[in-house]
Each structure stands twice: as structure tokens, then as C-alpha cells.
mmCIF file of C-alpha atoms and ligand atoms in Angstrom:
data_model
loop_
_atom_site.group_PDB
_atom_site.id
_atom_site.type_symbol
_atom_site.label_atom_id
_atom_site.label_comp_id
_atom_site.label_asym_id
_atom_site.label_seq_id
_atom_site.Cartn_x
_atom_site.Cartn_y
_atom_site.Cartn_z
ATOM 1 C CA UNK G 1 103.745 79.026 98.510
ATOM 2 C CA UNK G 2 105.452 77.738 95.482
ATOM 3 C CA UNK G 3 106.980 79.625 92.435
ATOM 4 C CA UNK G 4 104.836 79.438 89.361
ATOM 5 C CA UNK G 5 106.492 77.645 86.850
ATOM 6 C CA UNK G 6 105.869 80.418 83.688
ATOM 7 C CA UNK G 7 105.745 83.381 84.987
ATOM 8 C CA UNK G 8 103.825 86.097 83.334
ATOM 9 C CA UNK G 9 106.207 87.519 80.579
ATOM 10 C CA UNK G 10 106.790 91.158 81.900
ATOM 11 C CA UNK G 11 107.355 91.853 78.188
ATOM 12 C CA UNK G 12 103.533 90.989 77.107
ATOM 13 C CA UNK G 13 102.280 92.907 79.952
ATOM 14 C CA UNK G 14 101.271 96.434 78.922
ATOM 15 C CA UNK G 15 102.778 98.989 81.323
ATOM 16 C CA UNK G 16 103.616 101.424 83.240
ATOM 17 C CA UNK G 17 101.244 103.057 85.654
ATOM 18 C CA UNK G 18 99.919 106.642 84.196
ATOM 19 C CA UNK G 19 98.006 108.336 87.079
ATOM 20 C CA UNK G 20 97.092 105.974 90.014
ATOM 21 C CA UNK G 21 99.346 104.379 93.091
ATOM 22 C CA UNK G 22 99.466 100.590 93.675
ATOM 23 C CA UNK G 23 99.385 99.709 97.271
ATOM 24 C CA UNK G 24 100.834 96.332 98.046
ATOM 25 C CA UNK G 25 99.808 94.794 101.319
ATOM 26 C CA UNK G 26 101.269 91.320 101.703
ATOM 27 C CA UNK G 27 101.053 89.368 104.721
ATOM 28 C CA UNK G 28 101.448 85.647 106.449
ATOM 29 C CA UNK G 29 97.857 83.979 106.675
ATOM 30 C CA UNK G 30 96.233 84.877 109.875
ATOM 31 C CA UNK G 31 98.003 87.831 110.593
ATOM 32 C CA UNK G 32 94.882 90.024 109.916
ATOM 33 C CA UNK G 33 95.678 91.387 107.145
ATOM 34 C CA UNK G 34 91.807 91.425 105.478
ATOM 35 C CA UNK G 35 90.594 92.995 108.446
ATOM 36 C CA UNK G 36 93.385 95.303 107.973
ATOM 37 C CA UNK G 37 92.229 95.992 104.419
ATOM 38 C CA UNK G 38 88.862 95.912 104.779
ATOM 39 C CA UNK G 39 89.141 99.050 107.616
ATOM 40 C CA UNK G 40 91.870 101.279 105.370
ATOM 41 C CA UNK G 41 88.841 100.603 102.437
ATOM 42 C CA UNK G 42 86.422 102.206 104.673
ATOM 43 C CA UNK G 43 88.898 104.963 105.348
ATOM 44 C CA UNK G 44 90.298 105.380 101.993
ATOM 45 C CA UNK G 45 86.812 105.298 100.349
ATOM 46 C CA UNK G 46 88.354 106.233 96.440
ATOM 47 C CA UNK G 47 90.598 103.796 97.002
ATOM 48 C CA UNK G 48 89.869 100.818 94.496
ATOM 49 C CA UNK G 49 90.036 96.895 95.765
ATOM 50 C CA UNK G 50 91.663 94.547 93.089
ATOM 51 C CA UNK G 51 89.553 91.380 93.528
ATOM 52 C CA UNK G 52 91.499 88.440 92.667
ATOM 53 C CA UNK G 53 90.848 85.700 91.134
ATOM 54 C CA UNK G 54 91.193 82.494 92.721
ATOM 55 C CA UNK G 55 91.181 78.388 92.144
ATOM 56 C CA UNK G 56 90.361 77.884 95.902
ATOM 57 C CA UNK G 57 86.656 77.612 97.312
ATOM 58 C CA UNK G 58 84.555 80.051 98.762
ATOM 59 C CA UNK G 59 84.850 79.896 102.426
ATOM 60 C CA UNK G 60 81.486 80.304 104.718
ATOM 61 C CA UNK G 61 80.166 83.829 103.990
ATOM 62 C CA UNK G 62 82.436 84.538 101.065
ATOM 63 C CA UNK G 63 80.446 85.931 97.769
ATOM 64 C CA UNK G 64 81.626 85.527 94.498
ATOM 65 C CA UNK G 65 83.136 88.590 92.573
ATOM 66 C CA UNK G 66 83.463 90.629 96.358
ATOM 67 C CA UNK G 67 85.758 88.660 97.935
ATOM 68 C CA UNK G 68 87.543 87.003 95.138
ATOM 69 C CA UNK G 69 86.132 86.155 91.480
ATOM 70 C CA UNK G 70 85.982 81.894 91.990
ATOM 71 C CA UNK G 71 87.151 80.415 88.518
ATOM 72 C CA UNK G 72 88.172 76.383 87.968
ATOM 73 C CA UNK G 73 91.429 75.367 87.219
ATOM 74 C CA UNK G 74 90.869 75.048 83.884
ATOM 75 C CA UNK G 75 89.887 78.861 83.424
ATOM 76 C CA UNK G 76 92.890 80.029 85.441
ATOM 77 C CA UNK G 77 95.328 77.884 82.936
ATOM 78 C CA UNK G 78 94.009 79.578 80.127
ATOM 79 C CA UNK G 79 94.147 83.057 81.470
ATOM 80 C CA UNK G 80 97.546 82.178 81.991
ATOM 81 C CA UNK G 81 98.277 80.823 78.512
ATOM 82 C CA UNK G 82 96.362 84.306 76.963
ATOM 83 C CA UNK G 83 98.668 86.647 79.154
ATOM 84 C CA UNK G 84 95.232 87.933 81.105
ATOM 85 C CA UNK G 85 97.489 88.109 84.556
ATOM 86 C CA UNK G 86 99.433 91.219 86.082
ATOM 87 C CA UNK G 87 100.864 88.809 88.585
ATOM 88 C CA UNK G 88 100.196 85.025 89.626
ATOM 89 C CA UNK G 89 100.785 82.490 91.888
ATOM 90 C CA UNK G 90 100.192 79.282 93.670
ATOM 91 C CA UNK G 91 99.455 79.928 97.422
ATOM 92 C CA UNK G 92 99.060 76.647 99.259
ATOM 93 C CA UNK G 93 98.175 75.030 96.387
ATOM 94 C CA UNK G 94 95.466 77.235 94.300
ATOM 95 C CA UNK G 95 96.004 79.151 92.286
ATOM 96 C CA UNK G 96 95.738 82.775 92.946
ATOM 97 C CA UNK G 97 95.801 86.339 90.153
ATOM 98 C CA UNK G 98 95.249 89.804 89.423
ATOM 99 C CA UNK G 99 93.709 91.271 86.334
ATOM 100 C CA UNK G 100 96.006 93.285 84.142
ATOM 101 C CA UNK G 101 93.089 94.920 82.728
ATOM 102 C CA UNK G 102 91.781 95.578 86.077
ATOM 103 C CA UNK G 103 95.381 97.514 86.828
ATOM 104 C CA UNK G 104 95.412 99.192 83.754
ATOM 105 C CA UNK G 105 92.282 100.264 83.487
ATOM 106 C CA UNK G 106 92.159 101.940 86.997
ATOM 107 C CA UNK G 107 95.587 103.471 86.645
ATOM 108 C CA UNK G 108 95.083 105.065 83.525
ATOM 109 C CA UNK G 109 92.064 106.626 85.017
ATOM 110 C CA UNK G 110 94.590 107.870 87.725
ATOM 111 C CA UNK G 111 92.916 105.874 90.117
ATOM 112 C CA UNK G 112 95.020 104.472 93.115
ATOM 113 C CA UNK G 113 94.695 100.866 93.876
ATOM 114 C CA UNK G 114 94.951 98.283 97.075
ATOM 115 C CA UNK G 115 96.024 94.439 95.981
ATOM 116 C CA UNK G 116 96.292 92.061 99.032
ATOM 117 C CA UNK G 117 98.421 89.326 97.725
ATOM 118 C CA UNK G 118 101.784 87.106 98.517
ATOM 119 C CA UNK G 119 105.134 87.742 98.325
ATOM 120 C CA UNK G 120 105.815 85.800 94.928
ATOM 121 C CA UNK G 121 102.486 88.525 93.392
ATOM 122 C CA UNK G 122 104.374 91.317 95.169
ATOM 123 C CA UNK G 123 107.584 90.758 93.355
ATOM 124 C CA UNK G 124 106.210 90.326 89.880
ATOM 125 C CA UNK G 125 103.707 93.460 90.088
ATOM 126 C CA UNK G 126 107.179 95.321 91.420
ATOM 127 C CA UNK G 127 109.064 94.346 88.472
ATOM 128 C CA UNK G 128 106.075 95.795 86.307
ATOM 129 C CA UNK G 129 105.074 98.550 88.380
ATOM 130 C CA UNK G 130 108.598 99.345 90.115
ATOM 131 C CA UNK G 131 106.585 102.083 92.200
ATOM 132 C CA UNK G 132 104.320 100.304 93.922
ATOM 133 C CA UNK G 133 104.003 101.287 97.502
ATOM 134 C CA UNK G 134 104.746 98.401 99.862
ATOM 135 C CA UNK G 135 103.302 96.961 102.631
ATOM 136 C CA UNK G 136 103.942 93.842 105.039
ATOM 137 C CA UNK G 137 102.249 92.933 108.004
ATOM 138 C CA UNK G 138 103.606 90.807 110.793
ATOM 139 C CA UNK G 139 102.042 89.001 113.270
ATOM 140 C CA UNK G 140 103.264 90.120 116.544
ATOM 141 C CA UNK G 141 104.418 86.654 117.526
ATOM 142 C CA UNK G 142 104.541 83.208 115.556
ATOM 143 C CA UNK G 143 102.865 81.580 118.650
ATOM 144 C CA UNK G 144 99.290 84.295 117.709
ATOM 145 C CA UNK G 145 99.570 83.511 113.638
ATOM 146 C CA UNK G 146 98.700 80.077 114.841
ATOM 147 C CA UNK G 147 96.371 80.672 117.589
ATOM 148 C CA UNK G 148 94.480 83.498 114.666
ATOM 149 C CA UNK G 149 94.468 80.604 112.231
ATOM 150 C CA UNK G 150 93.213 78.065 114.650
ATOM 151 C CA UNK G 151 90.621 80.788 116.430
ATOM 152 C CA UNK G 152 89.527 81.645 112.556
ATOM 153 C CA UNK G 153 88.366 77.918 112.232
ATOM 154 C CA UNK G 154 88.337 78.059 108.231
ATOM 155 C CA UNK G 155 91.062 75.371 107.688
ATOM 156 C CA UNK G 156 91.990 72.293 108.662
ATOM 157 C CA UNK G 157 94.564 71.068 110.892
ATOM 158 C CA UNK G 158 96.887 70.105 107.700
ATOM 159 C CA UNK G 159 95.816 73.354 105.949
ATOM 160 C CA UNK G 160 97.149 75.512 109.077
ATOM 161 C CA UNK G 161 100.540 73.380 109.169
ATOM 162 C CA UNK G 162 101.018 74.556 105.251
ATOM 163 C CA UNK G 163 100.115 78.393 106.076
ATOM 164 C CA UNK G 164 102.544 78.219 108.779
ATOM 165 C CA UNK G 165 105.326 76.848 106.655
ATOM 166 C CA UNK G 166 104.488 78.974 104.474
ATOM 167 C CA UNK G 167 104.218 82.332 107.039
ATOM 168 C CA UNK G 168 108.250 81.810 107.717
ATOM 169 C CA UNK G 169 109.134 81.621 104.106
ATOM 170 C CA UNK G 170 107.167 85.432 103.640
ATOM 171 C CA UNK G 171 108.432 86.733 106.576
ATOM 172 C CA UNK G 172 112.001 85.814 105.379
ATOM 173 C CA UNK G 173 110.962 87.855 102.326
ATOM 174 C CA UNK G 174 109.767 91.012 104.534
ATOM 175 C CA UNK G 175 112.744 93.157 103.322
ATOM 176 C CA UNK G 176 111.520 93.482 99.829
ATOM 177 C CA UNK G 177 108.570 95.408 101.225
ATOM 178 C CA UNK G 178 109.606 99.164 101.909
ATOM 179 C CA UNK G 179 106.741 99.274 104.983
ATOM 180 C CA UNK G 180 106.920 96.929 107.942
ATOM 181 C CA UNK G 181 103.999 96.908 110.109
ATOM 182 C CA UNK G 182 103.718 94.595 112.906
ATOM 183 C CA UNK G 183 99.536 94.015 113.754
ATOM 184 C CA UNK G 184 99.863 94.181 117.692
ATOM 185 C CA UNK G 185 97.057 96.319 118.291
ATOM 186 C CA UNK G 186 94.865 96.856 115.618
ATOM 187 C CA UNK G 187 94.016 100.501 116.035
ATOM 188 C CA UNK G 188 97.690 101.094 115.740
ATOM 189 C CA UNK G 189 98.272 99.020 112.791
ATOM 190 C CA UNK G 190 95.451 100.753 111.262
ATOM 191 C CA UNK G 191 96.708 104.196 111.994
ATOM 192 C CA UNK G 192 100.474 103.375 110.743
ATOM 193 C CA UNK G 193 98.858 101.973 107.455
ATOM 194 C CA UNK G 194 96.728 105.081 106.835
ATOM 195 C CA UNK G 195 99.732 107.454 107.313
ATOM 196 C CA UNK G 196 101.659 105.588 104.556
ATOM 197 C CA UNK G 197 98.313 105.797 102.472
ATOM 198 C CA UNK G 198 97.678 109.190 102.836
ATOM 199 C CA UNK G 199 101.509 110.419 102.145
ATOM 200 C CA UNK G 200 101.341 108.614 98.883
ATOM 201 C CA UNK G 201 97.260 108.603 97.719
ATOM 202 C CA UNK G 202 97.310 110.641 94.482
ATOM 203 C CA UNK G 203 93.025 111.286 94.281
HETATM 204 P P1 5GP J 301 93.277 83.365 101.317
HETATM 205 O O1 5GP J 301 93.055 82.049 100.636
HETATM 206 O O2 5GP J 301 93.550 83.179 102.790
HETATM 207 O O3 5GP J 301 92.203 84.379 101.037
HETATM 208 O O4 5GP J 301 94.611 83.996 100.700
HETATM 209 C C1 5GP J 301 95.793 83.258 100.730
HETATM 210 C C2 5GP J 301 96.932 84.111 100.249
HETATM 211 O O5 5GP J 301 96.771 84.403 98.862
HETATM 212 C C3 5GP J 301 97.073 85.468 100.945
HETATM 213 O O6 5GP J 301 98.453 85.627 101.275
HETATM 214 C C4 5GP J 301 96.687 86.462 99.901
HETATM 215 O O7 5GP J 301 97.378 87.679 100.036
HETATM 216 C C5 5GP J 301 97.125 85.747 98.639
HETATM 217 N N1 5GP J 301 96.432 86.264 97.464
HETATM 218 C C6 5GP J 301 95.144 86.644 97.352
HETATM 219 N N2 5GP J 301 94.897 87.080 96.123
HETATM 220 C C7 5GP J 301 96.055 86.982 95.436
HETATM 221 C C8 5GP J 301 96.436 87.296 94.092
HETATM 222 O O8 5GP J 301 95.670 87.764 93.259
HETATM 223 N N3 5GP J 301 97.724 87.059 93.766
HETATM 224 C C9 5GP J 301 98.628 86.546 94.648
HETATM 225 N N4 5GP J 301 99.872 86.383 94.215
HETATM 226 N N5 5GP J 301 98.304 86.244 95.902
HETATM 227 C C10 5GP J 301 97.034 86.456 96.299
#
């Protein structure tokens, strides 16, 4: 993970959230965190899923504006340039960003929202939305994020080595998050998650 360079001026960005929750979940890669997501979804059916958008390619089985919406480099710049970003961020090297007008949009509706991105989105959509619920999951050991990674068999060997560096920097970072949950057994993690949910889901 690396800082962006200009981040989004907090100024330019339009808000303050009306209605709706954010949920942050953040998490190292492999930790199993979009299975996570993809069960409180299923649970939390009014709950709305920010799809990102994202510079990397689709992976096996990935579709394009359900997983992420898959736009060029190019694109991504100029989204940047015309302010289009709540939050962005280069995560092992692509570039990675939510929709302000996605946000905005749902909030004003008063419609709570789940974003699954990394620490460096987390701490920009907390400066703009200082409200935000959130949410980091741990791995229960360093030794499983890589055997996950490795098991998951959607990177290379190089690419695994970067998401690993990259896990300890976010874990250093855990204390910004105000929820801790450590993914030993799923059913648990899933349970702990939906208790935080449900205290704060306004609809
Ligand atoms: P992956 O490529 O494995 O789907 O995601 C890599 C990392 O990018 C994950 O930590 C994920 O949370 C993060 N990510 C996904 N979407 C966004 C986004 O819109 N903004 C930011 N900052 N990070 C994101």
C-alpha cells in the first residue's frame, strides 16, 4: 500500500452524512474479509454494497460492475483530477476508489452503507464522514494470511510477498478502527460483525 500522492481535497467533497451509517470493514488480503462481507450482505439485506472502482484486472469469475467497476488508468486519473472520489488509493500498485456520488446519494436517502477498503480509504472517508462505524479483521495468525493467499491461488508468488508486506503495515494501523475482529472461526466472526451492525443499522 502506498499513500496517494493528492489526496482527495476534503474541502471539494460534499458532506456530511444525512440519514444512512457507513460501515468500514478493512482488512489484510487473505484474511477473508469478502467472504465476511458477502455473508453480513445476505444478512443485512437493506444494507447497500459500495462497488469500487478499480485499475486492477478482473480475477477468474469476477464480473464487471458486481465485484468492482474495472476502469484503465487513464479513467481513474481523471476521476481523480474532476474530484469524482470519496476516498482513493493505491493498493499493491492499482489503483483503487469509491464514488462520492455513490455515498451521497445513498446517505441522503438514509440508506446505510458497507465499503470494504484499506486502511489509507478508511482514514480519508473518516476524516469526511467522522462517524463511520469501523471495522478490522485479523487473521488469526500471520502463518494462515499466507497459507489463505497461497490456498486462494489468484496471485503470484511476488504478488503474495507484496500483500504480506503490506498485511503488517494495516495491522500496525488496526487501532484507528473502533472494532477488532479476529476471523478464527467464521461463524463467530460473522456473528461479532452482525452485532456491531445491528446496534448501529439505522433502516
Ligand atoms: P483486492 O484486489 O484483493 O480485491 O483488494 C485489495 C485491497 O483493496 C483490499 O484491501 C480492499 O479492501 C482494497 N479496496 C477495495 N476497494 C477499495 C476502494 O474503493 N478504496 C480503497 N482505498 N481500497 C479498496
Amino acid at each position: 500500500m502506498s499513500e496517494p500522492s493528492n489526496e482527495p481535497s476534503h474541502q471539494k467533497l460534499s458532506g456530511i452524512s444525512k440519514g444512512g451509517r457507513l460501515f468500514i470493514i478493512s482488512a489484510p488480503s487473505g484474511a477473508g474479509k469478502t467472504t465476511l462481507c458477502n455473508a453480513i450482505l445476505k444478512k443485512f439485506p437493506k444494507l447497500c454494497y459500495s462497488i469500487s472502482h478499480t485499475t486492477r484486472k478482473p480475477r477468474p469469475r469476477e464480473q464487471d460492475g458486481v465485484d468492482y467497476f474495472f476502469i484503465t488508468d487513464d479513467e481513474f486519473k481523471n476521476n481523480i483530477e474532476k474530484g469524482i472520489w470519496a476516498e482513493w488509493a493505491n493498493v499493491h500498485g492499482h489503483f483503487y476508489g469509491t464514488s462520492s456520488q455513490f455515498i451521497d446519494r445513498y446517505l441522503s436517502e438514509g440508506k446505510d452503507i458497507l465499503l470494504d477498503i484499506d486502511v489509507n480509504g478508511a482514514r480519508q472517508i473518516l476524516c469526511r464522514y467522522p462517524h463511520s462505524i469501523t471495522i478490522f479483521i485479523m487473521p488469526p495468525t500471520f502463518e494462515t494470511l499466507k497459507q489463505r493467499l497461497i490456498k486462494r491461488g489468484t496471485d503470484s508468488n511476488q504478488n503474495i510477498a507484496k500483500r504480506l508486506k503490506n498485511a503488517k503495515t494495516e495491522i500496525a494501523q488496526k487501532n484507528l478502527y473502533k472494532h477488532v475482529v479476529v476471523n478464527d472461526s467464521l461463524p463467530e466472526a460473522i456473528k461479532t460483525i452482525s452485532a456491531i451492525i445491528s446496534d448501529n443499522h439505522t433502516r
